Tab-separated table of C-alpha atoms and ligand atoms in Angstrom:
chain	number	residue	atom	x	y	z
A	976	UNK	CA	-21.569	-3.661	-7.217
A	977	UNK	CA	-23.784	-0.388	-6.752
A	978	UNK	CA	-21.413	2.294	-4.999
A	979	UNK	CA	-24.757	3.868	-4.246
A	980	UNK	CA	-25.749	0.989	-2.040
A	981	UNK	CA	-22.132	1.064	-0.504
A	982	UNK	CA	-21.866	4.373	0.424
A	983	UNK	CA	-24.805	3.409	3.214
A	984	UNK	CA	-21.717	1.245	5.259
A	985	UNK	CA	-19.611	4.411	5.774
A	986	UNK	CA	-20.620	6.219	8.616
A	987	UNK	CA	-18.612	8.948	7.221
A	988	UNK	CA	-20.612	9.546	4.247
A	989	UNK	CA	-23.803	9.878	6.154
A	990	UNK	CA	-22.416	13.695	5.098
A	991	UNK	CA	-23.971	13.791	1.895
A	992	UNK	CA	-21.854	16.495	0.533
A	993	UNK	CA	-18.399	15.015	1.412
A	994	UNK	CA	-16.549	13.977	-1.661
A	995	UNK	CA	-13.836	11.425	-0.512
A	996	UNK	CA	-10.784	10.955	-3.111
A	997	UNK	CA	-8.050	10.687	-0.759
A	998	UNK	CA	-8.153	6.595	-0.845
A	999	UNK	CA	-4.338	5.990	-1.835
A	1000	UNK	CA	-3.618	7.861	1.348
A	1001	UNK	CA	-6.466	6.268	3.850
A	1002	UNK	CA	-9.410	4.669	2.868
A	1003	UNK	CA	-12.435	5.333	5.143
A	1004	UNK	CA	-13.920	2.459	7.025
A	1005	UNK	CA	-16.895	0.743	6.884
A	1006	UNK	CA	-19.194	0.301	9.593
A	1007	UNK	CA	-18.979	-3.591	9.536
A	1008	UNK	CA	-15.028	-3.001	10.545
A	1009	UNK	CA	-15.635	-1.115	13.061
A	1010	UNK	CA	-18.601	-2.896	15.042
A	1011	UNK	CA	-15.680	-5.788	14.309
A	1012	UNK	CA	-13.134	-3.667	16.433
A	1013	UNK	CA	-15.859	-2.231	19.111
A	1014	UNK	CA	-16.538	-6.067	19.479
A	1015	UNK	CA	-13.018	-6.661	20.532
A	1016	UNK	CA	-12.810	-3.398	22.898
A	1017	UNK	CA	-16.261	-3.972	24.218
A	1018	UNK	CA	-16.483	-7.682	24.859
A	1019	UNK	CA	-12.892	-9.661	24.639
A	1020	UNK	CA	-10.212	-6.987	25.228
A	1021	UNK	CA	-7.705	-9.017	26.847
A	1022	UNK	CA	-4.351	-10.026	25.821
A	1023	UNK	CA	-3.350	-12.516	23.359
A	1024	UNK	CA	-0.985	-15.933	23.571
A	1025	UNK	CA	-0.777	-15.192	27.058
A	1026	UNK	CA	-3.625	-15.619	28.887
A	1027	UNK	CA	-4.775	-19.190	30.426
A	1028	UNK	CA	-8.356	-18.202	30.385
A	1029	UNK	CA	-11.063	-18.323	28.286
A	1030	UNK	CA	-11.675	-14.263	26.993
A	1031	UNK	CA	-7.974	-14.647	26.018
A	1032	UNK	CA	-8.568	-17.768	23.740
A	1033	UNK	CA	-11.417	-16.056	22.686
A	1034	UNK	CA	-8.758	-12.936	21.316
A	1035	UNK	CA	-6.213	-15.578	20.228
A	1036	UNK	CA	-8.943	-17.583	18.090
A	1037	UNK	CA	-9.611	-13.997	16.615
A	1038	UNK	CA	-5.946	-12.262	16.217
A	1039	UNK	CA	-5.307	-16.276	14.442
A	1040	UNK	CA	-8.091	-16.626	12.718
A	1041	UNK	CA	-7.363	-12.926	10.742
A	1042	UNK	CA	-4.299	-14.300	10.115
A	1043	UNK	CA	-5.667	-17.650	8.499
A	1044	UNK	CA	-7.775	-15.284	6.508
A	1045	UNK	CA	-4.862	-13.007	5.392
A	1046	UNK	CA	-2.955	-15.918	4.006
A	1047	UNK	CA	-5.843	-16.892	2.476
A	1048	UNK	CA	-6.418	-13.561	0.857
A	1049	UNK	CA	-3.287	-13.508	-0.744
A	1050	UNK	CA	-2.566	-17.611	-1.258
A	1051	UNK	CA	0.484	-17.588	1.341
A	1052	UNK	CA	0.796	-20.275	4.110
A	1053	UNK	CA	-0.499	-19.339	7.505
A	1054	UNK	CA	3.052	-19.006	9.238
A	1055	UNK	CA	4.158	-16.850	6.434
A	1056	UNK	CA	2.384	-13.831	7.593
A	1057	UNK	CA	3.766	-11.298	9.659
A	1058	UNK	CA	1.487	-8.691	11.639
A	1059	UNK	CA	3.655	-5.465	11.769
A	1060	UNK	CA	2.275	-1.678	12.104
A	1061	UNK	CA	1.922	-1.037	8.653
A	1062	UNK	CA	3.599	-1.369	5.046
A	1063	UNK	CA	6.290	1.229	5.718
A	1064	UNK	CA	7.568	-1.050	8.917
A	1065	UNK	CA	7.294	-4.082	6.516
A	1066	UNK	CA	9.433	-2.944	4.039
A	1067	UNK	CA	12.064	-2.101	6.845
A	1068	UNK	CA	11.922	-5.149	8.890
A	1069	UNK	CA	12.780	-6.780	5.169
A	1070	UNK	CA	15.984	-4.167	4.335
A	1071	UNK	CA	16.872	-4.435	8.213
A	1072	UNK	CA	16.583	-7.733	8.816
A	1073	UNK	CA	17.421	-9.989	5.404
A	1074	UNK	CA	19.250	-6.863	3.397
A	1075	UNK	CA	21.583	-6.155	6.372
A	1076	UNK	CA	22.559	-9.358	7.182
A	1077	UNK	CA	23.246	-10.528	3.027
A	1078	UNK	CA	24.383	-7.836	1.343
A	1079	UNK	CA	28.212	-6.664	0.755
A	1080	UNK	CA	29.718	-4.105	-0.795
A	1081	UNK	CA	29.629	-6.311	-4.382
A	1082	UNK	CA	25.980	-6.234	-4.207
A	1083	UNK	CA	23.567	-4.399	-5.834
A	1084	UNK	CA	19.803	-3.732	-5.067
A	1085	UNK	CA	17.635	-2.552	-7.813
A	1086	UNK	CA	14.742	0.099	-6.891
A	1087	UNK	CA	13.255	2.693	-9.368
A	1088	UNK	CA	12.288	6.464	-9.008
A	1089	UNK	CA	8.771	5.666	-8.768
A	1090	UNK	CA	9.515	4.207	-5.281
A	1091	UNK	CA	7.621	4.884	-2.111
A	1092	UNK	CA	9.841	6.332	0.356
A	1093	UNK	CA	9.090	3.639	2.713
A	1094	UNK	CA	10.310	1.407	0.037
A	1095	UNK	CA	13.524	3.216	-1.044
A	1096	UNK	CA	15.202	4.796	2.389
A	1097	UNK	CA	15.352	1.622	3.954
A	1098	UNK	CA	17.409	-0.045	1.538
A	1099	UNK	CA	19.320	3.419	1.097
A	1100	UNK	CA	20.048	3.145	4.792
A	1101	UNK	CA	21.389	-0.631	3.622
A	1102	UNK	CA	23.543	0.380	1.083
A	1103	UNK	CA	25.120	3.186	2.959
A	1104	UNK	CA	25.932	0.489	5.324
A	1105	UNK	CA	27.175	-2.634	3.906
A	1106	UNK	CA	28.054	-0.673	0.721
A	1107	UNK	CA	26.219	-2.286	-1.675
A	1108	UNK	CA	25.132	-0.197	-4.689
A	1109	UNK	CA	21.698	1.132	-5.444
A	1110	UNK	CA	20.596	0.604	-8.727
A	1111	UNK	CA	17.708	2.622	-10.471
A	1112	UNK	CA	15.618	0.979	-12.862
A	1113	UNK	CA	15.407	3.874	-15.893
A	1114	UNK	CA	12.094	4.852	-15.995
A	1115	UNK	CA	10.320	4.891	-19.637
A	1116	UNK	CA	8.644	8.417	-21.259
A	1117	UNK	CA	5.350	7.669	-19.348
A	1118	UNK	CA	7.517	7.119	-16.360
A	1119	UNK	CA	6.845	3.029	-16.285
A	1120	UNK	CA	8.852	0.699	-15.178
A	1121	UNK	CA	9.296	-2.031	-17.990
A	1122	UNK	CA	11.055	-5.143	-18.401
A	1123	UNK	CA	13.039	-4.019	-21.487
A	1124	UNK	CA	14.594	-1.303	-19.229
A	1125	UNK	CA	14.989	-3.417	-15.762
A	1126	UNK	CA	16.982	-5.764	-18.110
A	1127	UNK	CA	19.371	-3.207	-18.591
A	1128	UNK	CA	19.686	-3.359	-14.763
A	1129	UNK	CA	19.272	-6.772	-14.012
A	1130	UNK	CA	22.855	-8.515	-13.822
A	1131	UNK	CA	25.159	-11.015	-11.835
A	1132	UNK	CA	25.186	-8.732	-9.131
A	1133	UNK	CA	21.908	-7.858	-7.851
A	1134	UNK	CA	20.665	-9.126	-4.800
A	1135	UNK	CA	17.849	-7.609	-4.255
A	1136	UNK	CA	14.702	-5.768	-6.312
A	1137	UNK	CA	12.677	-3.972	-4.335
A	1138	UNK	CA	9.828	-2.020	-5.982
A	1139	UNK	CA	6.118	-1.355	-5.892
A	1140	UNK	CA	3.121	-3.022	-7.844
A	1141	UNK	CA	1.164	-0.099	-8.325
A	1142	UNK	CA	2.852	3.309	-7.974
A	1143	UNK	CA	1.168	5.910	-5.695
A	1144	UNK	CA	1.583	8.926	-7.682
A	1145	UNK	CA	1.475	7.165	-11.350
A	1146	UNK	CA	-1.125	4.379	-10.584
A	1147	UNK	CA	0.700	2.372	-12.542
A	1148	UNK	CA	0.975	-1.656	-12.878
A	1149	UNK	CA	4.328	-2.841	-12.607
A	1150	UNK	CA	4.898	-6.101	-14.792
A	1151	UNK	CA	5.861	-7.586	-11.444
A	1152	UNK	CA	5.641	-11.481	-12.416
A	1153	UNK	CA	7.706	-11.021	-15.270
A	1154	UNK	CA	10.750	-8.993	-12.772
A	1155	UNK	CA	10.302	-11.820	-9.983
A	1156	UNK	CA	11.074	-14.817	-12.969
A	1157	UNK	CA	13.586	-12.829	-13.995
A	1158	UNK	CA	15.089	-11.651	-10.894
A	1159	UNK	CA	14.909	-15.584	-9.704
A	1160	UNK	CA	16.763	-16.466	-12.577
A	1161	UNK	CA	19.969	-14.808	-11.551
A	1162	UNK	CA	19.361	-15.650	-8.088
A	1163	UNK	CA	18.403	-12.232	-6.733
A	1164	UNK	CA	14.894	-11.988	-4.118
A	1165	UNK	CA	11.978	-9.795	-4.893
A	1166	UNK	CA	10.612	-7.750	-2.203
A	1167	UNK	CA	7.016	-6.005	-3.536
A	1168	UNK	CA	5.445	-2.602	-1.668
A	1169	UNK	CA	1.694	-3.611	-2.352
A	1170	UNK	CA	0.386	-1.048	-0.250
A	1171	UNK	CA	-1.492	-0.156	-3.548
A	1172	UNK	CA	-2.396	-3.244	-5.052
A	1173	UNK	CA	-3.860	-4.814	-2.139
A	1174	UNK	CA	-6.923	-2.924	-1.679
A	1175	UNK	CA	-7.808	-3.404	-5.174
A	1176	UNK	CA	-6.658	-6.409	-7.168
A	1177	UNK	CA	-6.144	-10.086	-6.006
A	1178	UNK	CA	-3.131	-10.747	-5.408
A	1179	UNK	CA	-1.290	-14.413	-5.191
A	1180	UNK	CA	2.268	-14.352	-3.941
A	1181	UNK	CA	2.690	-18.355	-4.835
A	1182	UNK	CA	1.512	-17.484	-9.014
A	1183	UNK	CA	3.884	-14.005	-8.817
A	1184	UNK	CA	6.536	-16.152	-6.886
A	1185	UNK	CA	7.454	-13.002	-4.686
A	1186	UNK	CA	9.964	-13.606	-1.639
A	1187	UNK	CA	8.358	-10.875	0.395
A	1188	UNK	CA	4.901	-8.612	0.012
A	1189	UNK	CA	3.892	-5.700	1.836
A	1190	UNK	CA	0.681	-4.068	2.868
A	1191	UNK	CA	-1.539	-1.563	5.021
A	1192	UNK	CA	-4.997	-2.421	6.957
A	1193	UNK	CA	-5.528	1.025	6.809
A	1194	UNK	CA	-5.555	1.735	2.935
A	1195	UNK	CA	-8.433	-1.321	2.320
A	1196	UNK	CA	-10.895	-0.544	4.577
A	1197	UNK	CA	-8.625	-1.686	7.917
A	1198	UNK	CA	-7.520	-0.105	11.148
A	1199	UNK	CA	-4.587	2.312	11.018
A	1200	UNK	CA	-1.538	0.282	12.876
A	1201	UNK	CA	-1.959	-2.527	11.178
A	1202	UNK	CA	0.156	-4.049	8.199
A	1203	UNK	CA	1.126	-7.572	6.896
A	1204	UNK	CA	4.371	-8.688	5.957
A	1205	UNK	CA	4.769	-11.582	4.078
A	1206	UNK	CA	7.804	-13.965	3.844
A	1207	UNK	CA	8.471	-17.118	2.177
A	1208	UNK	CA	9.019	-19.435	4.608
A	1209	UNK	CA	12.659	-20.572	4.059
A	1210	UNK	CA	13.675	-16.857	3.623
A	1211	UNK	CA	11.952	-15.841	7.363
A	1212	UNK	CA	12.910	-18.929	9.140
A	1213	UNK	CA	16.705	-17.640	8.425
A	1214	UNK	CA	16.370	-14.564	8.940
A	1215	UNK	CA	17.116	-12.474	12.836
A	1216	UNK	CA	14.136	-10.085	14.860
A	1217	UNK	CA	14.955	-7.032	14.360
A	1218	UNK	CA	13.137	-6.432	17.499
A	1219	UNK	CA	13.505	-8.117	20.720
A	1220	UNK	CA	10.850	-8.355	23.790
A	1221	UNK	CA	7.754	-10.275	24.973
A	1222	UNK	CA	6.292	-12.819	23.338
A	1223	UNK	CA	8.834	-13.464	20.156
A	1224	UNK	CA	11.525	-16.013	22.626
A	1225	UNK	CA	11.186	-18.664	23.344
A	1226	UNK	CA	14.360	-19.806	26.193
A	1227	UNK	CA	16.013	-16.655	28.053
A	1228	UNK	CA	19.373	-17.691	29.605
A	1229	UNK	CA	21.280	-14.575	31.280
A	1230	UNK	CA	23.339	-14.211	28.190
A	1231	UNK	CA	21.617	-15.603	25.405
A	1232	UNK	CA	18.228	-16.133	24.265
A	1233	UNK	CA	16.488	-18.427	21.660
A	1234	UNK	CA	13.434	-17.634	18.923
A	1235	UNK	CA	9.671	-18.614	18.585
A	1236	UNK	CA	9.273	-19.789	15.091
A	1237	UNK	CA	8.330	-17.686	12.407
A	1238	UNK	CA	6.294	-15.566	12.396
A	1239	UNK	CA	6.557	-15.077	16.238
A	1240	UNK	CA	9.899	-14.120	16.091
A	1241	UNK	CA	9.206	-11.205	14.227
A	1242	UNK	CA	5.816	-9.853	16.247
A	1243	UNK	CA	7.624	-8.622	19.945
A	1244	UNK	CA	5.286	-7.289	22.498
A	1245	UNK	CA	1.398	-6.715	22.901
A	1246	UNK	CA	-0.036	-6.907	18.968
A	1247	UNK	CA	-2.299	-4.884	17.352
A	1248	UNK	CA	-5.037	-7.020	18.017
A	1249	UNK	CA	-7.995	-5.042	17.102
A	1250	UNK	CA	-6.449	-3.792	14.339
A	1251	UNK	CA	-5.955	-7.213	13.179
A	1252	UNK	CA	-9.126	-8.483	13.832
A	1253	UNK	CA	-10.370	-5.371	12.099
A	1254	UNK	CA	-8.503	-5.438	8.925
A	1255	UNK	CA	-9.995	-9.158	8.990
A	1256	UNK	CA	-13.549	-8.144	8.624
A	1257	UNK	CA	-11.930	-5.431	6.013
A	1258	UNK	CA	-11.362	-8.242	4.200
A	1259	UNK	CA	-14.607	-10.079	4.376
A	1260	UNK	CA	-16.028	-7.245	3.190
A	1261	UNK	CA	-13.748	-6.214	0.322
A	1262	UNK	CA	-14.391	-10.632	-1.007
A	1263	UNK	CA	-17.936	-10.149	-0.723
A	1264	UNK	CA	-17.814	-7.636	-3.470
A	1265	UNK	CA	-15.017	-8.884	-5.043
A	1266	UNK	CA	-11.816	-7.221	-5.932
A	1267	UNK	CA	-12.147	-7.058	-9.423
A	1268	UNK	CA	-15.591	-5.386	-9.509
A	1269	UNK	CA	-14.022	-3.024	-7.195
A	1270	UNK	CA	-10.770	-2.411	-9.784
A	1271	UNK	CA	-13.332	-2.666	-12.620
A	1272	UNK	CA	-15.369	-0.034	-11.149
A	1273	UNK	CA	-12.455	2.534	-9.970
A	1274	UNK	CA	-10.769	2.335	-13.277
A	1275	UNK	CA	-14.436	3.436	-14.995
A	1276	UNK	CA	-14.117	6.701	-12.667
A	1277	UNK	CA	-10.801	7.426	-13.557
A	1278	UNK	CA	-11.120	6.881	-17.628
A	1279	UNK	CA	-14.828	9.756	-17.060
A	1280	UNK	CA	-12.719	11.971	-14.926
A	1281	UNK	CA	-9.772	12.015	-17.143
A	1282	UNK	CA	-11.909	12.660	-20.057
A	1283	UNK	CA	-13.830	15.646	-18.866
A	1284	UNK	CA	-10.699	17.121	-16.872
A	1285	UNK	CA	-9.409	17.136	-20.610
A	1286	UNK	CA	-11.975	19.169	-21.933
A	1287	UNK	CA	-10.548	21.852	-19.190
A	1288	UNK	CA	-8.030	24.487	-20.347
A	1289	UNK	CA	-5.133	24.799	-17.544
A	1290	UNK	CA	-5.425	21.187	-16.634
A	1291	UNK	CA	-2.547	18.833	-16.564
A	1292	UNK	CA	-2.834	15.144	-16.099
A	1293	UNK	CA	0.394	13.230	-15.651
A	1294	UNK	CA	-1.105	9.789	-15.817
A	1295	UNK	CA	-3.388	9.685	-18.238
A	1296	UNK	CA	-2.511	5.910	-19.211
A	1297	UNK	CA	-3.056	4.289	-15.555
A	1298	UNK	CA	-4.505	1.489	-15.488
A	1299	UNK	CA	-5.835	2.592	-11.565
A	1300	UNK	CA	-8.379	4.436	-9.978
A	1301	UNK	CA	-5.297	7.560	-9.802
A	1302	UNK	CA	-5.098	10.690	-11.169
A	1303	UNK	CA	-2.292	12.894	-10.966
A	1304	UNK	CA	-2.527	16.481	-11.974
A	1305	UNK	CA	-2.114	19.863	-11.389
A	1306	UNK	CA	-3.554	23.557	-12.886
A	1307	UNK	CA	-1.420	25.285	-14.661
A	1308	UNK	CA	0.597	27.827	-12.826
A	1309	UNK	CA	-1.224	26.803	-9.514
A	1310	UNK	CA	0.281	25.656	-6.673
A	1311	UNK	CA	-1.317	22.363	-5.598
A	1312	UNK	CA	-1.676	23.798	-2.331
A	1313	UNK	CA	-3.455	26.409	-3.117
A	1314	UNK	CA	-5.598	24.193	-5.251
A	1315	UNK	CA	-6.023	21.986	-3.107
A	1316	UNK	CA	-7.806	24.626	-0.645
A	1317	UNK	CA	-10.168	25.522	-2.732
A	1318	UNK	CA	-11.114	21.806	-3.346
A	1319	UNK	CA	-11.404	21.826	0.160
A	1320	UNK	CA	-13.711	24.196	0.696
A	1321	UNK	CA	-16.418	21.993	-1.813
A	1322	UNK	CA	-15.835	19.464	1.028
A	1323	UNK	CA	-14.085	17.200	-1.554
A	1324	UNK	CA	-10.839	15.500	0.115
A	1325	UNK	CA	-7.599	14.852	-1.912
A	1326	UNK	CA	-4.031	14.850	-1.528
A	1327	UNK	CA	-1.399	17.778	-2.669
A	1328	UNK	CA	2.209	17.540	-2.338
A	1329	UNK	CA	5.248	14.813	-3.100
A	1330	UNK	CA	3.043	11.762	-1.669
A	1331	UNK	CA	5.907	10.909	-0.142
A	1332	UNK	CA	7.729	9.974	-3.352
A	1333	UNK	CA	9.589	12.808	-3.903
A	1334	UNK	CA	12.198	10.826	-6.701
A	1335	UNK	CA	8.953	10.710	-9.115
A	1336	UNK	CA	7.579	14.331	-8.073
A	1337	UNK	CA	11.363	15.389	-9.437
A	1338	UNK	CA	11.400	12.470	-12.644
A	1339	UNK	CA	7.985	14.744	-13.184
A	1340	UNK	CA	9.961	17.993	-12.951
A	1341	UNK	CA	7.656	19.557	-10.963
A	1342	UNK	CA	7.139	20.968	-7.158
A	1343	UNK	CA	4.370	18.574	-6.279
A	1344	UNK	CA	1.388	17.301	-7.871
A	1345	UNK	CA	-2.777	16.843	-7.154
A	1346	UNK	CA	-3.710	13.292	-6.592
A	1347	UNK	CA	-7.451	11.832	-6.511
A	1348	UNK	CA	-7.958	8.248	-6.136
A	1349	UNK	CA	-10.830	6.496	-6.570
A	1350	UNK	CA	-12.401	3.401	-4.390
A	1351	UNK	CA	-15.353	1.144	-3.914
A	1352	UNK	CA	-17.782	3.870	-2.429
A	1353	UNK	CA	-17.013	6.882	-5.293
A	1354	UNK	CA	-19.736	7.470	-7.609
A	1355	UNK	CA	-19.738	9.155	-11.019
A	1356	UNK	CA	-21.838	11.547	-9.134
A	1357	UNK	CA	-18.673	12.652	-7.032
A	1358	UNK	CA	-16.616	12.231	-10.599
A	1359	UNK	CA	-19.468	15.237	-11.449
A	1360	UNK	CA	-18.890	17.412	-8.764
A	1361	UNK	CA	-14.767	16.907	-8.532
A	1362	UNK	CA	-14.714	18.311	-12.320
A	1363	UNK	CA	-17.003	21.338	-11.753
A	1364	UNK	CA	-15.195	21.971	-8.972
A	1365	UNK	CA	-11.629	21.575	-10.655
A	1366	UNK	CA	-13.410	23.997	-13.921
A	1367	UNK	CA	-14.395	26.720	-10.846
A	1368	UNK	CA	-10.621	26.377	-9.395
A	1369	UNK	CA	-9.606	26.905	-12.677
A	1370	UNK	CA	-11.386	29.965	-13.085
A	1371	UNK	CA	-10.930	31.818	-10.186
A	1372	UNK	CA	-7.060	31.502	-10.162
A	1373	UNK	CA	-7.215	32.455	-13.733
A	1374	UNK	CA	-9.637	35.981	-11.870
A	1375	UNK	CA	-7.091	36.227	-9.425
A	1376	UNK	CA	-4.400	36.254	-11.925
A	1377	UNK	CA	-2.350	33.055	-10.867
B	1202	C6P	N1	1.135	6.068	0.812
B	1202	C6P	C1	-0.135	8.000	0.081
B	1202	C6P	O1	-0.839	8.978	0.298
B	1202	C6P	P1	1.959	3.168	5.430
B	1202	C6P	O2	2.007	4.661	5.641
B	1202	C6P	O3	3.051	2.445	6.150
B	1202	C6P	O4	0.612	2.605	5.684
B	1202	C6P	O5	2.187	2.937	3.857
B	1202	C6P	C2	3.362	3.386	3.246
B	1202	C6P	C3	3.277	3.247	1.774
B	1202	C6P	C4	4.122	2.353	1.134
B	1202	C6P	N2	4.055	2.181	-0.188
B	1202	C6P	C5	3.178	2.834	-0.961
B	1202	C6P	C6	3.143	2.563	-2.429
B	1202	C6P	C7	2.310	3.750	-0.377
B	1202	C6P	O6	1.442	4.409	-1.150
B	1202	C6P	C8	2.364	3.990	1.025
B	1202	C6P	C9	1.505	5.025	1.654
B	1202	C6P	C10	0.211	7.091	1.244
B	1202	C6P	O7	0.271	7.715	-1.034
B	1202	C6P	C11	0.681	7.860	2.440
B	1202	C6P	S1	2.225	8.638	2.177
């Protein structure tokens, strides 16, 4: 893959000096997505499953079809993926539909401090109502999660383990297969916040065995408002909506109501039908190159940047081992703020702040951190100008007498 060649897709990066690292938070789109999504607005914007008519067949064959391709993407079954707004409402329809309804107060759920916030509140908001005990997996020196340590968790009692594949703020790989077998072995489900791993590794929920996965359009080249939750099958067929309306019933009486089968049951009202149809020409895209040239490629950027930022007094990294295109860091005695100002006025976007994981921000012992992350359109040439600009930050709070 030549990021040079990608770069031309992005409408957004027809501004030659804008230096994107802010990928973990939003990726940027490319322009094949969105002629996907004018297509919809401009030529078949009509409702889907409802209409008798052809433009709405048209939308359904679409909204489906993205679908199809999802499952495909990821080796589920077609009526094993939910559409929902994005991986944050995944991870709560999972807590607030299959956590509230199985757990007691002699359960426990295993998360770790390395935990999204949209994975950890909702199954806070769980425990604090059927009682059942949170669990955190100790995090190792390099703040990891490993299977020595979720051992020390793992017992009779769990229920539930819900954690990430890749951190946010760490970029790290969780040994995720290894947790699911073991989790499955005392009985427990797996519920996995991919919001990082899908946009840059293949995943394959049938080979990691997970019971649910969850994911944003928006952070692989998608639509914002879209997300994908994915179920197995026997878990989602007995599990309630969490929200009722349109579309997910199937017979109303004046009392009592019955369900569509999954995954209807669990997608009330008017879709996000461009946004699905979008994040399925994300997709096309992302195959054509090929996720692991794409992980290949970020991971390069991230081992150069690392290096040089090394070479620069001031500069800590927190990460250093990820095996992601993330870099955590700060300047010494800078706020990230303020850093991240100054990076701002090079026109190079990144993130500053907890990344809303504020449990590893504190494991860190810190106030917040810098985060860059890498994707399919960085070069080494925005590497280049990232670390001159980080060397220039460095010396003018140093002037200024931070
Ligand atoms: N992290 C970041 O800058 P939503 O916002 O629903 O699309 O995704 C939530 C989410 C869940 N899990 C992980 C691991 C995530 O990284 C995110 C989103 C962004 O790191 C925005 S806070």
């Amino acid at each position: 893959m030549n990021p040079y060649d990608l770069k031309k897709d992005f409408p957004i990066l027809d501004d030659k000096t804008l230096i994107y690292l802010d990928t973990a938070a939003s990726s940027l789109k490319p322009k094949q997505v969105i002629k996907k999504i004018d297509e919809y607005y401009e030529q078949y914007s009509v409702n889907v499953h409802r209409g008798v008519y052809n433009l709405s067949y048209v939308a359904t064959e679409l909204y489906e079809g993205s679908r199809k391709k999802i499952s495909e993407f990821i080796n589920a079954d077609f009526n094993e993926i939910i559409f929902t707004k994005g991986a944050s409402s995944a991870l709560n329809l999972v807590a607030s539909s299959y956590g509230l309804n199985n757990l007691t107060s002699t359960d426990e759920i295993i998360v770790s401090e390395l935990e999204h916030h949209s994975q950890v509140l909702p199954w806070q908001n769980v425990s604090n109502i059927t009682k059942a005990k949170l669990v955190y997996v100790p995090l190792n020196k390099e703040g990891r999660i490993t299977i020595d340590n979720f051992k020390k968790v793992l017992n009779k009692n769990t229920k539930v383990v819900a954690l990430n594949y890749i951190s946010n703020v760490m970029g790290y790989i969780s040994p995720i297969k290894e947790i699911i077998k073991l989790s499955h072995e005392i009985g427990a489900i797996v519920s996995v916040d991919a919001a990082q791993a899908a946009p840059h590794m293949k995943l394959d929920v049938k080979d990691i065995d997970c019971d649910f996965l969850a994911f944003s359009g928006h952070k692989m080249l998608g639509p914002t408002g879209i997300g994908v939750l994915f179920g197995k099958k026997k878990l989602l067929d007995n599990m309630p909506p969490i929200e009722f309306g349109g579309d997910m019933n199937d017979n109303v009486n004046l009392y009592d109501a019955s369900w569509k089968e999954v995954p209807y049951k669990f997608e009330t009202g008017t879709p996000g039908i461009a946004g699905a149809i979008g994040l399925g020409a994300a997709i096309d895209y992302l195959e054509d190159i090929g996720l692991e040239n794409i992980s290949k490629h970020e991971l390069k950027l991230k081992n150069y940047t690392v290096k040089k930022m090394k070479e620069i007094e001031d500069i800590i990294v927190y990460n250093e081992t990820a095996e992601t295109g993330i870099i955590t860091f700060n300047i010494d005695g800078v706020h990230p703020h303020d850093a991240v100002t100054f990076f701002d006025g090079d026109n190079i976007c990144m993130r500053a702040g907890h990344h809303c994981a504020q449990l590893i921000i504190k494991w860190l012992e810190v106030v917040a951190t810098l985060r860059v992350s890498f994707y399919l359109y960085n070069t080494l040439e925005d590497c280049d100008k990232f670390i001159e600009s980080v060397k220039n930050a460095s010396d003018f709070f140093k002037s200024v007498g931070f």
